[in-house]
Amino acid sequence: MTVIGGGIAGLCAAIAARRGGAAVRLLEAAPQPLRGGNTRHGRNFRLTHETPLEHVPDRYTADELRAELRSVTGDGTDQVLTELLIERAHSIAGWLIEHGVHLQPPGTGVMPYSRRTAFPLGGGKAMINALYATADRLGIAISYDSEARSLLRAEDEGWTISVRSAGADDSIRTRSVVVCAGGPGADPAWLSDNFGSAAEGWMVRGTPYSDGRLLDLLIAAGGCAIGDPTTCHAVPVDARGPQFDGGIVTRITSIPLGLVVDRSGARIDVAGAGSQPTHYAKWGPKIAICPGQIAYLLLDAAGLARAAPSALAPVTAPNLGELAAALQIDPTGLLQSIEDFNAAPVNAARPIAVPPFAAYPMRPGLTFVHYGIKVDATMRVVQADGHRHDDLFAAGMIMAANVLRRGYLAGLGITLSAVFGQIAGEEAARHVRG
Amino acid sequence: MSAADKMSEAERVLRICSACMYCDGLCPVFPVIDGKHSFSLSDVSYLSNLCHNCQGCWHDCQYAPPHPFAVNLPATFAELRQRSYADHLWPPALGRVFRASSLAVPATVALALLITFGLVLDTDSSALLTAHAGEGAFYRVLPWPAMAGLAGGTFAWAVIAVTLATLRYWHTIAPQVTVREIVRALPAALSDIITLRHLGGGGPGCHDHDERTSQRRRILHHLTAGGFVLNGLSTIAASAYHHLLGVVAPSPVASLSVMLGLVGGVTMTVGAVGLLALEARSDREPSDRGETRLNVAFLILLALVGASGLAVLGFRSTPAMGLLLTTHLGLVFGLFAALPFSKALHAPFRAAALLRVAIDSRRRTLARAPEASGDTP
Ligand SMILES: Cc1cc2nc3c(=O)[nH]c(=O)nc-3n(C[C@H](O)[C@H](O)[C@H](O)COP(=O)(O)OP(=O)(O)OC[C@H]3O[C@@H](n4cnc5c(N)ncnc54)[C@H](O)[C@@H]3O)c2cc1C
Ligand code: SF4
Ligand code: SF4
C-alpha cells in the first residue's frame, strides 16, 4: 500500500499499517531536509487523561475535550468521528513514545505546564525525525522529493499513482492508498481560486508542499468535499517574513500592547479580540480585509520592552514622522490615530508616547482552511454519491473539516492527524491483508 | 566572517530562537535567552559556553537550511566560543597563539619533548636505553630536581594562566551577585559540572553524527575527564609516598599511586580515543573547523599522555623504560605548558557559565502562568 504525504498523519498511517502487516511505501513531496509538512512547526498536542501522566500534570477529561470542541465547532460536525477522536486522544502520547518520540518533562525549559497538551522535546521537527527513524527501521520504503500528481483507479483493483520524483516521472501500482497530503491552501493559485484577489497579500505559515492538489484530485474523482473553502484560521504575521514556512516565529504576538493602523494610518480594531491567545485568529481575517492586506502594529519604547521577541526586529524611528515615512503610511492619519488612541488605550495597552517608536508590518498568515474531504469512521473517502472505494483512505488535515468545521483548539491539529492517521493505517492494512 | 558579522549573525539567529523556543528543553541556552530582544558580547560569551555542541538544536530546528532563515545555532556558537577563549586568555598576548592553536599546541609539546630529552642526554646519555630497576630508577633517567622543576614550573604556569583567564571570563559574564548568592548556587552548579547533566540533549543524548541520539559522548567525556583527575591524584599520591613515607618512585605495583595511574591512564586514553573517533564521524555543517582542530589537538595530546604513561608502567623493568619515561615526561610537561591556550579552557569556562546559570535559575521565578502560552498555532 502507499501513503501519500509525510507529516504526522502519513507517518502514523504508515507505521500503523506496517505494524498491521502491510508492505508500505511513503511518498513525501518535500526533499528530506524539509520533510514533515506543517507538523514540523507544531509545538504541542492535546490529549486526555484522567490522572496525571509523567509528561502531563493534573487531569483533562474526555468530557472537557468534548465540551471545548463543541464550543468552537458548534453544530454540524461529524459526531462519530468526533467521538473517535476523543476516545483515541487518550492513547496518543503513549503511542508516540513507543515509536521513539521523546516528550519534554513538565517543569523543564521555559514552557509553563499545560494539563491539556504534551510537548515533544525539541518540537515538531524532533518528533517527525523520530517517527521517520522508526518508519525506516520498520522497513517502510520512504521516497523524498516525490510528489503524487495523479491518482487513477486501476481496471481490476487498486490504484495507479503518477509520481514526480526528483524531476523524473514515474508511476506506481498499489493495492491501497492513504492520502495524508495535509490541508489545502499553500498554493497561491488555490488560494486565489477560493479567496479571490484578497489572497494576493497572504502569507502561508506552513509548508509550500501542502498545495491542495490531492484534495482537488480526490474531489475530481468523485470525492465529497466538506466544509467551506473560504473560511480559515489565519493569524497576523510579519509581512517581511518568508512567503511560506515562516512557522511560529513570524507571528506577531504583541497586538494587545499597541495600536494597529492600516496603510492610510487609520486605526483598525477587532471588537472583543482582547488579549487572550485566541486574539490571533481574530486579527488574521481583519488584516485580510484591510487595503492591500497589510496593517501595522505600533508600539513605543515602553510597549516594545513588554513585547515578546519575534523573528525580525521591528522597524524603529526616533519620532512618529520618521516612522510614518519608513512605513510609507500617511503621517497625518497616523498622528491622528495615535492621538485618539492615547486618549483611551484599549486592552493591556498604554499610551504610545516614549521614543523610539517601533512598528511591525503585518499580513494575514494562513494556518489551515476549514475545508477538506469527507470520510467515514474507517477513514475511507466518501464519494459524492455516497458510494466509497474500499481501498482509498484519507487522514489528517485533509479531512479535519469533518470535525473542525470552524474554529480551532490549540494542539488539536497534531492529535487529530495522529489519531486519524493511525486509524487509516490500521484499516488499510486490514484491507490489503484481506 | 569578520567579528562584527559574527555578532550580527548571532543576534539574528538568537532572535529567531528566542521567538521560537521549541528547543527550550534541550539545554540551558534556551531558558537564558527566553524573552530577550537583543544580545551583547558578554551575553554571547556566556551563551556560547553553555552550548557544548550536542547538535540537538540543529537536527530539531524547523528553520535549518535550506529554510530561508538558515538557522545554525551550534555552528554560530562554536565560532563565538573560540572567540570567548581568545578574548580572555592570560597573558592577553596568548590570544594570537591561541588562534593558531593547532600549530601552537604541537609546537609546544615538541619543544617540551626536546628539552626533556636534552636534559636526559646531557645528564647521562646511556640512561635512555639501559634497564633500571629498584628504588629511584626513574631519577637515574631524569634527576629529581630537573623532573620536579619542569613539572612544577609548567604546572604552576598552567594553573596561574588558566585561573586568570577564567577569572577574566567570569568578570565578563558575571551578573551583579553577592557572595552569598554564589555560595547558594554552588551545589547545583557543581552537580551539573560533575554529572555532565546537560550533555544529553535534554535526555536522549547527543547527535554524534546524524539524527540519532546516543549517550556515547557523555560516557567518553566522563572517562576522559575522570581519567585526567585520577592521573592527577596518582601524581599526588606518588609525591606523598616520596615525601611522607620515603618511598621513592617507581612505587610498587600494588601502591595507591600506581593503581590510580593505571586506572586513570586507561580511562583517559580510551575516553580521548573514543572522543576522537566521534569527532572524525561528526557532521561538519553544525560544527566549526577551528573548533574541531582545537578538539583534535587536545584529544590527541591527552591520548598520548595516557598511552605513554601506561607504556612506562608496562615496560618499566625493561631497557625501554628510559626512552618511554622521557617521552612520557616530555608529553606531560608539554601538556601543562600548552594547557592555557588549548581546548582545556573549555572546562573552567563552561563551569563558570554553569555557575551563572545556577544563579540565574535560582533568581528566575516562573513569570508565565500555567497554560498562558504554549498555545499554538
Ligand atoms: C505554524 C504552525 C504551527 C502549528 N502548531 C501546532 C501545534 O502546536 N499543535 C498542533 O496540534 N498543531 C499545530 N499546527 C497544525 C499542525 O501542524 C497540523 O494540524 C498537522 O501538522 C497536520 O498534519 P498532516 O500530516 O495532516 O499534514 P502535514 O504535516 O502538513 O503533512 C502533509 C505532508 O504531505 C506532503 N504532501 C503534500 N502534497 C503531496 C503530494 N502531492 N505528494 C506527496 N506528498 C505530498 C507534504 O510535503 C507534507 O509533508 C500548526 C500549524 C502551523 C502552520
Ligand atoms: S534552533 Fe530552531 S527550532 Fe530550536 S529554538 Fe532555535 S529556531 Fe527554534
Ligand atoms: S547544540 Fe546542543 S548544547 Fe548547543 S545550543 Fe544546541 S541544543 Fe544547546
PDB file of C-alpha atoms in Angstrom, chain A residues 28-152:
ATOM      1  CA  GLU A  28       6.821  12.719   0.575  1.00  0.00           C
ATOM      2  CA  ALA A  29       6.779  15.687  -1.787  1.00  0.00           C
ATOM      3  CA  ALA A  30       9.421  17.647   0.126  1.00  0.00           C
ATOM      4  CA  PRO A  31      13.143  16.938  -0.019  1.00  0.00           C
ATOM      5  CA  GLN A  32      14.476  15.249   3.089  1.00  0.00           C
ATOM      6  CA  PRO A  33      15.594  18.384   4.977  1.00  0.00           C
ATOM      7  CA  LEU A  34      12.119  19.898   4.639  1.00  0.00           C
ATOM      8  CA  ARG A  35      10.115  16.731   5.249  1.00  0.00           C
ATOM      9  CA  GLY A  36       7.285  16.655   7.714  1.00  0.00           C
ATOM     10  CA  GLY A  37       4.874  19.253   6.372  1.00  0.00           C
ATOM     11  CA  ASN A  38       3.253  21.558   8.862  1.00  0.00           C
ATOM     12  CA  THR A  39       3.934  19.081  11.615  1.00  0.00           C
ATOM     13  CA  ARG A  40       7.486  20.441  11.635  1.00  0.00           C
ATOM     14  CA  HIS A  41       6.069  23.670  13.010  1.00  0.00           C
ATOM     15  CA  GLY A  42       3.901  22.099  15.717  1.00  0.00           C
ATOM     16  CA  ARG A  43       4.798  22.655  19.331  1.00  0.00           C
ATOM     17  CA  ASN A  44       2.341  20.622  21.375  1.00  0.00           C
ATOM     18  CA  PHE A  45      -0.612  18.296  21.083  1.00  0.00           C
ATOM     19  CA  ARG A  46      -3.782  17.810  23.034  1.00  0.00           C
ATOM     20  CA  LEU A  47      -4.501  14.645  24.942  1.00  0.00           C
ATOM     21  CA  THR A  48      -6.975  13.471  27.514  1.00  0.00           C
ATOM     22  CA  HIS A  49      -6.002  11.845  30.781  1.00  0.00           C
ATOM     23  CA  GLU A  50      -7.974  11.046  33.897  1.00  0.00           C
ATOM     24  CA  THR A  51      -4.902  11.042  36.137  1.00  0.00           C
ATOM     25  CA  PRO A  52      -1.564  12.879  35.970  1.00  0.00           C
ATOM     26  CA  LEU A  53       0.847  11.397  33.445  1.00  0.00           C
ATOM     27  CA  GLU A  54       4.601  11.584  33.504  1.00  0.00           C
ATOM     28  CA  HIS A  55       4.554  14.299  30.850  1.00  0.00           C
ATOM     29  CA  VAL A  56       1.255  15.996  31.588  1.00  0.00           C
ATOM     30  CA  PRO A  57       0.260  17.036  35.069  1.00  0.00           C
ATOM     31  CA  ASP A  58      -3.235  17.267  36.529  1.00  0.00           C
ATOM     32  CA  ARG A  59      -6.143  15.833  34.510  1.00  0.00           C
ATOM     33  CA  TYR A  60      -8.062  16.646  31.354  1.00  0.00           C
ATOM     34  CA  THR A  61     -11.097  14.514  30.759  1.00  0.00           C
ATOM     35  CA  ALA A  62     -12.874  13.358  27.645  1.00  0.00           C
ATOM     36  CA  ASP A  63     -15.920  15.330  28.757  1.00  0.00           C
ATOM     37  CA  GLU A  64     -13.887  18.530  28.939  1.00  0.00           C
ATOM     38  CA  LEU A  65     -12.458  17.981  25.474  1.00  0.00           C
ATOM     39  CA  ARG A  66     -15.951  17.207  24.147  1.00  0.00           C
ATOM     40  CA  ALA A  67     -17.329  20.411  25.649  1.00  0.00           C
ATOM     41  CA  GLU A  68     -14.454  22.555  24.400  1.00  0.00           C
ATOM     42  CA  LEU A  69     -14.665  21.110  20.916  1.00  0.00           C
ATOM     43  CA  ARG A  70     -18.359  21.791  20.805  1.00  0.00           C
ATOM     44  CA  SER A  71     -17.857  25.352  21.928  1.00  0.00           C
ATOM     45  CA  VAL A  72     -15.577  26.091  18.969  1.00  0.00           C
ATOM     46  CA  THR A  73     -17.115  23.977  16.221  1.00  0.00           C
ATOM     47  CA  GLY A  74     -20.815  24.354  17.031  1.00  0.00           C
ATOM     48  CA  ASP A  75     -23.259  22.166  15.158  1.00  0.00           C
ATOM     49  CA  GLY A  76     -22.642  20.234  12.017  1.00  0.00           C
ATOM     50  CA  THR A  77     -19.552  18.256  12.961  1.00  0.00           C
ATOM     51  CA  ASP A  78     -19.448  14.534  12.382  1.00  0.00           C
ATOM     52  CA  GLN A  79     -20.353  13.051  15.751  1.00  0.00           C
ATOM     53  CA  VAL A  80     -18.929   9.596  15.052  1.00  0.00           C
ATOM     54  CA  LEU A  81     -15.546  10.978  14.043  1.00  0.00           C
ATOM     55  CA  THR A  82     -15.568  13.412  16.939  1.00  0.00           C
ATOM     56  CA  GLU A  83     -16.123  10.554  19.369  1.00  0.00           C
ATOM     57  CA  LEU A  84     -13.378   8.503  17.732  1.00  0.00           C
ATOM     58  CA  LEU A  85     -11.019  11.449  18.127  1.00  0.00           C
ATOM     59  CA  ILE A  86     -11.917  11.964  21.754  1.00  0.00           C
ATOM     60  CA  GLU A  87     -11.557   8.280  22.541  1.00  0.00           C
ATOM     61  CA  ARG A  88      -8.120   7.977  20.920  1.00  0.00           C
ATOM     62  CA  ALA A  89      -6.820  11.303  22.235  1.00  0.00           C
ATOM     63  CA  HIS A  90      -6.160   9.284  25.352  1.00  0.00           C
ATOM     64  CA  SER A  91      -3.522   6.944  23.964  1.00  0.00           C
ATOM     65  CA  ILE A  92      -1.662   9.241  21.613  1.00  0.00           C
ATOM     66  CA  ALA A  93       1.260  10.160  23.892  1.00  0.00           C
ATOM     67  CA  GLY A  94       1.958   6.543  24.747  1.00  0.00           C
ATOM     68  CA  TRP A  95       1.857   5.526  21.106  1.00  0.00           C
ATOM     69  CA  LEU A  96       4.281   8.268  20.077  1.00  0.00           C
ATOM     70  CA  ILE A  97       6.694   7.432  22.901  1.00  0.00           C
ATOM     71  CA  GLU A  98       6.555   3.792  21.899  1.00  0.00           C
ATOM     72  CA  HIS A  99       7.610   4.863  18.419  1.00  0.00           C
ATOM     73  CA  GLY A 100      10.634   6.830  19.510  1.00  0.00           C
ATOM     74  CA  VAL A 101       9.271  10.297  20.279  1.00  0.00           C
ATOM     75  CA  HIS A 102      10.630  11.997  23.414  1.00  0.00           C
ATOM     76  CA  LEU A 103       8.312  14.246  25.349  1.00  0.00           C
ATOM     77  CA  GLN A 104       9.508  17.175  27.413  1.00  0.00           C
ATOM     78  CA  PRO A 105       9.061  16.666  31.147  1.00  0.00           C
ATOM     79  CA  PRO A 106       6.946  19.448  32.664  1.00  0.00           C
ATOM     80  CA  GLY A 107       8.996  21.938  34.638  1.00  0.00           C
ATOM     81  CA  THR A 108      11.982  21.799  32.267  1.00  0.00           C
ATOM     82  CA  GLY A 109      12.758  24.610  29.889  1.00  0.00           C
ATOM     83  CA  VAL A 110      10.551  27.664  29.963  1.00  0.00           C
ATOM     84  CA  MET A 111       7.199  26.272  28.899  1.00  0.00           C
ATOM     85  CA  PRO A 112       4.623  26.655  31.644  1.00  0.00           C
ATOM     86  CA  TYR A 113       2.934  23.340  32.216  1.00  0.00           C
ATOM     87  CA  SER A 114      -0.263  22.608  30.418  1.00  0.00           C
ATOM     88  CA  ARG A 115      -2.708  19.983  31.570  1.00  0.00           C
ATOM     89  CA  ARG A 116      -4.269  19.817  28.111  1.00  0.00           C
ATOM     90  CA  THR A 117      -1.205  19.325  25.997  1.00  0.00           C
ATOM     91  CA  ALA A 118       2.111  17.494  25.855  1.00  0.00           C
ATOM     92  CA  PHE A 119       5.278  18.951  24.295  1.00  0.00           C
ATOM     93  CA  PRO A 120       7.596  16.877  22.132  1.00  0.00           C
ATOM     94  CA  LEU A 121      11.161  17.546  23.279  1.00  0.00           C
ATOM     95  CA  GLY A 122      12.669  19.823  20.633  1.00  0.00           C
ATOM     96  CA  GLY A 123       9.289  20.471  18.986  1.00  0.00           C
ATOM     97  CA  GLY A 124       7.518  19.112  15.939  1.00  0.00           C
ATOM     98  CA  LYS A 125      10.591  18.517  13.843  1.00  0.00           C
ATOM     99  CA  ALA A 126      12.205  16.401  16.546  1.00  0.00           C
ATOM    100  CA  MET A 127       9.026  14.332  16.699  1.00  0.00           C
ATOM    101  CA  ILE A 128       8.991  13.982  12.926  1.00  0.00           C
ATOM    102  CA  ASN A 129      12.659  12.913  12.888  1.00  0.00           C
ATOM    103  CA  ALA A 130      11.941  10.234  15.476  1.00  0.00           C
ATOM    104  CA  LEU A 131       8.980   8.873  13.536  1.00  0.00           C
ATOM    105  CA  TYR A 132      10.937   8.782  10.272  1.00  0.00           C
ATOM    106  CA  ALA A 133      13.701   6.864  12.028  1.00  0.00           C
ATOM    107  CA  THR A 134      11.120   4.383  13.311  1.00  0.00           C
ATOM    108  CA  ALA A 135       9.463   4.071   9.902  1.00  0.00           C
ATOM    109  CA  ASP A 136      12.842   3.380   8.370  1.00  0.00           C
ATOM    110  CA  ARG A 137      13.665   0.786  10.989  1.00  0.00           C
ATOM    111  CA  LEU A 138      10.335  -0.962  10.413  1.00  0.00           C
ATOM    112  CA  GLY A 139      11.143  -1.335   6.732  1.00  0.00           C
ATOM    113  CA  ILE A 140       8.831   1.278   5.280  1.00  0.00           C
ATOM    114  CA  ALA A 141      10.102   2.428   1.870  1.00  0.00           C
ATOM    115  CA  ILE A 142      10.401   6.201   2.086  1.00  0.00           C
ATOM    116  CA  SER A 143      10.709   8.348  -1.047  1.00  0.00           C
ATOM    117  CA  TYR A 144      11.517  12.029  -0.604  1.00  0.00           C
ATOM    118  CA  ASP A 145      11.154  14.685  -3.224  1.00  0.00           C
ATOM    119  CA  SER A 146       8.319  12.546  -4.603  1.00  0.00           C
ATOM    120  CA  GLU A 147       5.101  14.316  -5.365  1.00  0.00           C
ATOM    121  CA  ALA A 148       1.930  12.382  -6.226  1.00  0.00           C
ATOM    122  CA  ARG A 149       0.461  14.143  -9.266  1.00  0.00           C
ATOM    123  CA  SER A 150      -2.445  11.971 -10.180  1.00  0.00           C
ATOM    124  CA  LEU A 151      -4.473   9.166  -8.769  1.00  0.00           C
ATOM    125  CA  LEU A 152      -6.257   6.772 -11.107  1.00  0.00           C
TER     126      LEU A 152
END
